[in-house]
Coordinates of C-alpha atoms in Angstrom, one line a residue:
X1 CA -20.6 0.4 -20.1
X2 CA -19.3 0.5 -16.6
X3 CA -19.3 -2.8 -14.3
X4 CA -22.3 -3.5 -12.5
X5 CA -22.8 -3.0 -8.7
X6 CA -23.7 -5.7 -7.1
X7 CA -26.5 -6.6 -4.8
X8 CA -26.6 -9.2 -1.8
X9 CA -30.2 -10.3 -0.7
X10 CA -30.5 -12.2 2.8
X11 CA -33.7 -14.0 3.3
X12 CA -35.0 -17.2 4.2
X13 CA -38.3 -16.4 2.0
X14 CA -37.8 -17.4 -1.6
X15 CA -40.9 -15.3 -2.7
X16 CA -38.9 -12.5 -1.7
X17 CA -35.5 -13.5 -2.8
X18 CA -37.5 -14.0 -6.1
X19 CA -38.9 -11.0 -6.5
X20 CA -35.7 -8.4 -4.9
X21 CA -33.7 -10.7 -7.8
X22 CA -36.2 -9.9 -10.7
X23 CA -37.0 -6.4 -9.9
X24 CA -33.3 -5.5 -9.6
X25 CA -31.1 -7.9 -11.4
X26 CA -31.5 -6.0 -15.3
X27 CA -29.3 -3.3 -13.0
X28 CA -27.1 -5.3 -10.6
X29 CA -25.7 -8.2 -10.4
X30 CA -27.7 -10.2 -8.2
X31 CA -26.4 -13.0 -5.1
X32 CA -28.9 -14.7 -2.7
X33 CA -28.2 -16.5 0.2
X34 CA -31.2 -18.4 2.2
X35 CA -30.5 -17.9 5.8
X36 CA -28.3 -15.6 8.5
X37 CA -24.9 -17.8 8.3
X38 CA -24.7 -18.3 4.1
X39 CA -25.5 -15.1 3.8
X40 CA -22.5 -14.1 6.1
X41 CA -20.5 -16.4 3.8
X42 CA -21.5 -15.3 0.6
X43 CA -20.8 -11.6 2.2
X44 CA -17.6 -12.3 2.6
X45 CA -16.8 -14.2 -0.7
X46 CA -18.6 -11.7 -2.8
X47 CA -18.1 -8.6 -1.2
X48 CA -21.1 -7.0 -2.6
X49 CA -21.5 -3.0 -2.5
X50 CA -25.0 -3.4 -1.2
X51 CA -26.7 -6.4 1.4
X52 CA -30.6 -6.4 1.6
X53 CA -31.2 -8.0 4.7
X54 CA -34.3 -9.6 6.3
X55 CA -34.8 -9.9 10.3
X56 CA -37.0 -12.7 11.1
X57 CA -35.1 -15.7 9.6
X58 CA -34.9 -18.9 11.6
X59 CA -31.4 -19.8 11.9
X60 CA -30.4 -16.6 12.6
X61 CA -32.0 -13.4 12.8
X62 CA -30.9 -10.5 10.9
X63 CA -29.8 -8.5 14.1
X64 CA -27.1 -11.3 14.9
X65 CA -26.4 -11.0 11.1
X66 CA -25.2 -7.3 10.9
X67 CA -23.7 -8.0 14.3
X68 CA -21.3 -10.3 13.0
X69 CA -21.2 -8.4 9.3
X70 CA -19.7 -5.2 11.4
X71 CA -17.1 -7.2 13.4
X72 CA -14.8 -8.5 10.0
X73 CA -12.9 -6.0 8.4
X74 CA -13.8 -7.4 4.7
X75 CA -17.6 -6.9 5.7
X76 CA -17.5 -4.2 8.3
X77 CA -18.2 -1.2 5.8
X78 CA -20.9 -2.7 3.3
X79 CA -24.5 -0.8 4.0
X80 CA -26.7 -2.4 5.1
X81 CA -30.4 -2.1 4.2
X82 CA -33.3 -3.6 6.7
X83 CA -36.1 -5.5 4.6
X84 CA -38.3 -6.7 6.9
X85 CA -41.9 -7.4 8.1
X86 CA -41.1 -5.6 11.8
X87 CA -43.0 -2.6 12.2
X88 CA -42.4 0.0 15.0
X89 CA -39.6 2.5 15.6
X90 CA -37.8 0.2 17.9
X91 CA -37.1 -2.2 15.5
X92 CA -35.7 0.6 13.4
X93 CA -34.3 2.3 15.7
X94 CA -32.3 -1.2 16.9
X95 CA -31.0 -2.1 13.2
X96 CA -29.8 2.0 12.7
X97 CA -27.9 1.5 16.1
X98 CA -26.6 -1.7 15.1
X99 CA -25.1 0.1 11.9
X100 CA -27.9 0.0 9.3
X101 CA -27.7 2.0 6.1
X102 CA -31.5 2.4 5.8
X103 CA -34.6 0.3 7.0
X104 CA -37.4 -0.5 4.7
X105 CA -40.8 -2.4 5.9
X106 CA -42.4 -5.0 3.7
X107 CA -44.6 -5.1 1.5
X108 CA -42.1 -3.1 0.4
X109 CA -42.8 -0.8 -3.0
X110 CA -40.6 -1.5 -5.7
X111 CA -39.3 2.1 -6.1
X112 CA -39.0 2.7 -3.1
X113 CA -36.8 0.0 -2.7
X114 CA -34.7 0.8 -6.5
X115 CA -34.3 4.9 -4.8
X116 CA -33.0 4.0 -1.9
X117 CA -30.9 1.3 -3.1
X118 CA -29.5 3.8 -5.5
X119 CA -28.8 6.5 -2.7
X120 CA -26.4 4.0 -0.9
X121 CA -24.9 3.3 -4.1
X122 CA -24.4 6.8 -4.5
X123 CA -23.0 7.8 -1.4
X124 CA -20.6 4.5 -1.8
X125 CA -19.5 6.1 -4.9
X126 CA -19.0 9.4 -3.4
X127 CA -17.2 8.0 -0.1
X128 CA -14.7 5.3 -2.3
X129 CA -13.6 8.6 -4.6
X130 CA -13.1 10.9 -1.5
X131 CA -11.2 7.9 -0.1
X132 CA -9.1 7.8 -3.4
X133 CA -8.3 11.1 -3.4
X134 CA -6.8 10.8 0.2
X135 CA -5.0 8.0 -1.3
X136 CA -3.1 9.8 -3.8
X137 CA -0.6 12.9 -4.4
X138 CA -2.9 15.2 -7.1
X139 CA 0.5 16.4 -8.3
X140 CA 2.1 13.5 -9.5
X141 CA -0.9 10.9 -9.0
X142 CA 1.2 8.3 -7.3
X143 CA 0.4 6.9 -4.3
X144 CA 1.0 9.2 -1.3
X145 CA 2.5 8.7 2.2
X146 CA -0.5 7.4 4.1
X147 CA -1.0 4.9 1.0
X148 CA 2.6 3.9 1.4
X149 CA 2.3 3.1 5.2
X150 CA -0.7 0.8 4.9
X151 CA 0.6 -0.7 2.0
X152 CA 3.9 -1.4 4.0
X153 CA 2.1 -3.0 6.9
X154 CA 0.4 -5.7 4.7
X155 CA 3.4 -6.6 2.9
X156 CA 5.9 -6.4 6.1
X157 CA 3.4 -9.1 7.4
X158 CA 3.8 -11.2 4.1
X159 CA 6.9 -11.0 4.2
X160 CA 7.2 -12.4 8.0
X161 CA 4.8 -15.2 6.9
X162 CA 6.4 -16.4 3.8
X163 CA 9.6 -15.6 5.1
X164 CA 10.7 -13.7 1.8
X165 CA 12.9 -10.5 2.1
X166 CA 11.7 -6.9 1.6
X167 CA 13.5 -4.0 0.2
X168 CA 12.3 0.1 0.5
X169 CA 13.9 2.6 -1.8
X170 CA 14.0 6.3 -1.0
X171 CA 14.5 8.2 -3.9
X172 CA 15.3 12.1 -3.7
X173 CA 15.9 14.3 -6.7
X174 CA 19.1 16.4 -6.2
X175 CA 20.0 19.7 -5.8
X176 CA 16.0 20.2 -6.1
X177 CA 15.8 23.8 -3.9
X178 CA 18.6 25.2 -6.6
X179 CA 16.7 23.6 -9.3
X180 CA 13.1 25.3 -8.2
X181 CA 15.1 28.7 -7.4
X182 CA 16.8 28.4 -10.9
X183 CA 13.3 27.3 -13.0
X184 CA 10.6 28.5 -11.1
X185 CA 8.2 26.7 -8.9
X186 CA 6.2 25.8 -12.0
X187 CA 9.3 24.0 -13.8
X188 CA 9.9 22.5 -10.5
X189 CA 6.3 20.9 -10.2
X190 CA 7.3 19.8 -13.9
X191 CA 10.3 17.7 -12.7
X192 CA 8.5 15.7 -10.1
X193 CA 5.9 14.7 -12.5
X194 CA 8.8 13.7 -14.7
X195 CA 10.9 11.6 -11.8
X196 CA 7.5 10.1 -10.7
X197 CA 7.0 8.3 -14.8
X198 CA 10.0 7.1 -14.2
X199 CA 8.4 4.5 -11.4
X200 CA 5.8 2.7 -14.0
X201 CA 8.7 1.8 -16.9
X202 CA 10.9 -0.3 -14.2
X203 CA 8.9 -1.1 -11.7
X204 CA 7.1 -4.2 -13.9
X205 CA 5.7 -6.3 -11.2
X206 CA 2.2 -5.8 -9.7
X207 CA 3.7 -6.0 -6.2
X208 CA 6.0 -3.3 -6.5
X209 CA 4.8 -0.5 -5.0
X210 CA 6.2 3.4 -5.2
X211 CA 4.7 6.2 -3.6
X212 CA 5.4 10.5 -3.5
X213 CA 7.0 10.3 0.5
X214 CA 6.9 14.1 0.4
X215 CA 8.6 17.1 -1.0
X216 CA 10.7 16.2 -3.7
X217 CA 11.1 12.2 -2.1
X218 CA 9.9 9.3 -3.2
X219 CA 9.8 5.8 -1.9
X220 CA 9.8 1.9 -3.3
X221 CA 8.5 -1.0 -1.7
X222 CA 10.0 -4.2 -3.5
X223 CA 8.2 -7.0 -2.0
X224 CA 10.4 -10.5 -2.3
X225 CA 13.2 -8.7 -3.2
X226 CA 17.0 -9.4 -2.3
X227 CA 19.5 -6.7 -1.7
X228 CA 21.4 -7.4 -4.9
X229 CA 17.7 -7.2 -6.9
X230 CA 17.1 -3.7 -4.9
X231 CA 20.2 -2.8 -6.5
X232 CA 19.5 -3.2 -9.4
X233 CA 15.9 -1.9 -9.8
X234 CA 17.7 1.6 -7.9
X235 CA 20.3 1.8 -10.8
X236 CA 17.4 1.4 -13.1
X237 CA 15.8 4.2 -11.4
X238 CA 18.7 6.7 -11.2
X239 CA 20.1 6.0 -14.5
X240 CA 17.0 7.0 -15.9
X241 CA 16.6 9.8 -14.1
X242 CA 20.1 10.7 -15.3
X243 CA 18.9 10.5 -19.3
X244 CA 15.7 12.0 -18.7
X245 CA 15.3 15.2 -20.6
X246 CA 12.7 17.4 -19.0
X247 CA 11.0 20.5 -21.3
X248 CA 10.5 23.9 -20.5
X249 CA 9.7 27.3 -21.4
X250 CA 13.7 28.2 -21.4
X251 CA 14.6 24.9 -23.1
X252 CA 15.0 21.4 -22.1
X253 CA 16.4 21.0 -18.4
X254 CA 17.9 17.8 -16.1
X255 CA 18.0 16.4 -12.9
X256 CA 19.5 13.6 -11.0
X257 CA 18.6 11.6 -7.7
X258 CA 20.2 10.0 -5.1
X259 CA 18.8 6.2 -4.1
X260 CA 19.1 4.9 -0.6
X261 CA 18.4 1.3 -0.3
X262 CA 17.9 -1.0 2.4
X263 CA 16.5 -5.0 2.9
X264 CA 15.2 -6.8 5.3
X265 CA 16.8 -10.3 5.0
X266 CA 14.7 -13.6 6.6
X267 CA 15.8 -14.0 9.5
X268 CA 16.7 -10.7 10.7
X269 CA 15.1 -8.6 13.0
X270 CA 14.3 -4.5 13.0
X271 CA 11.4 -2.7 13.5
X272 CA 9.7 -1.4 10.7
X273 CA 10.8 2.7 12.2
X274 CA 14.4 0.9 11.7
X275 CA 13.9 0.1 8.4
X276 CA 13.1 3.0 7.0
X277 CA 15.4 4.5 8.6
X278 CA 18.1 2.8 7.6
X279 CA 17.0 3.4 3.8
X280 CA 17.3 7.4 5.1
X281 CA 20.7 6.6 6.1
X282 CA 22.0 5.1 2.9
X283 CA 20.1 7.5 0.6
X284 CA 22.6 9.9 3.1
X285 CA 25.6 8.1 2.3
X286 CA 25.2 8.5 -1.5
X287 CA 24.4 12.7 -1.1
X288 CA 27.7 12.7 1.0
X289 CA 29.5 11.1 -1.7
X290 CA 29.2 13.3 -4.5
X291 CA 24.9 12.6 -5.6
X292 CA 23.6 10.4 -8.6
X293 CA 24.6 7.6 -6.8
X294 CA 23.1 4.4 -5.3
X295 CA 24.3 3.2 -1.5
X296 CA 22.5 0.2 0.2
X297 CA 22.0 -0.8 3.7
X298 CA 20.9 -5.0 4.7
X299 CA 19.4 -5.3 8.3

């Protein structure tokens, strides 16, 4: 069975928190909060997939709710559904403009309330796979660029806070135009699936990060990593590339790759073009010096 959604239901009536929580908690998990600001709270500690959310509250009236719910980017894409006693097409019209998924009236009919519940879930589902897809190279299902370069700009910022060095990797397979001219495209598509199972057996720790950067090149973020550890974890790489034993239709081919490394050391300062870059530059060096090879830069 698959995990639950979950369900957040804002009101300051307990009849109704009662009753949204019984009719729909045998499907979702169920949170409650009693007025505008817990319920912003328990927004943001929950996360839930869903909020039903009442207007006339005391403390704080539903509008100011989804006012402040769209502001934070941990709350800011949650749908929002309108339960509310407010009649008119104003009052709709006011809570779609404000960002509202959908806009039910009370008394509201059970169903009515379970289909459209289930509609947002559904287009959540359909918008979180579209966004997962972006996310990711269909070849070799790792991580592609655009992943890499958000994932880079949290962890450059952890690493200025906790003032912990950062490493990048750029990883390019050798000689790969011969290789594809040699093998065929299909063979080639064969080898970059191959390099990129090479990323999950070394890198061990959830923070490492490695991503398809385009063509045949691939890139490592190692987050609290040292230049002599991005070393190592680059030798790891290539020297498995190097044993790697890739099948084909003609037989069993190889490959090699050439690493370039390069850490940001605490303390030092480089933009985050500059450090790239200077990963480019080593990876370089080690083609210029014969291939299969590892050559590190430290800014």
């Amino acid at each position: 069975m698959g995990k639950k959604h979950s369900v957040l239901v804002i009101d300051d009536q307990e009849t109704t928190i009662w009753a949204l929580t019984r009719m729909l908690n045998s499907d979702y998990n169920v949170y409650a909060a009693k007025s505008g600001v817990e319920g912003i709270l328990a927004a943001e500690r929950h996360l839930p997939d869903v909020i039903l959310l009442d207007i006339l509250m005391l403390d704080m009236d539903g509008y100011a709710v989804i006012t402040e719910l769209k502001k934070s980017e941990k709350t800011m894409h949650i749908p929002v559904i309108f339960i509310t006693g407010l009649y008119g097409d104003d009052n709709e019209e006011k809570a779609l403009a404000l960002g509202a998924a959908d806009y039910i009236t009370k008394p509201f009919s059970p169903d009515i309330v379970k289909l459209r519940l289930r509609n947002q879930i559904r287009m959540l589902e359909q918008l979180r796979t579209i966004e997962r897809l972006s996310m990711h190279d269909q070849l070799t299902e790792l991580p592609n660029r655009r992943s890499f370069e958000i994932r880079l700009k949290e962890e450059w910022g952890r690493s200025a806070r906790e003032h912990t060095p950062l490493s990048a990797l750029v990883v390019d397979i050798d000689n790969f135009k011969i290789y594809n001219d040699t093998y065929g495209h299909q063979q080639g598509d064969a080898a970059l699936q191959a390099v990129a199972g090479i990323f999950p057996r070394v890198l061990k720790r959830t923070s490492d990060f490695a991503a398809r950067w385009g063509g045949e090149e691939f890139i490592v973020l190692l987050y609290n990593t040292c230049a002599d550890g991005a070393k190592d974890v680059a030798e790891q790489l290539r020297k498995h590339a190097e044993d790697m034993e890739i099948p084909g239709p003609d037989g069993i081919t190889k490959v090699t790759v050439s690493i370039g490394a390069n850490t940001r050391e605490h303390g030092n300062s480089c933009s985050v073009n500059e450090f790239i870059s200077a990963a480019d530059m080593a990876l370089y060096e080690a083609k210029n010096k014969g291939r299969n090879r590892v050559c590190c830069n430290v800014n």
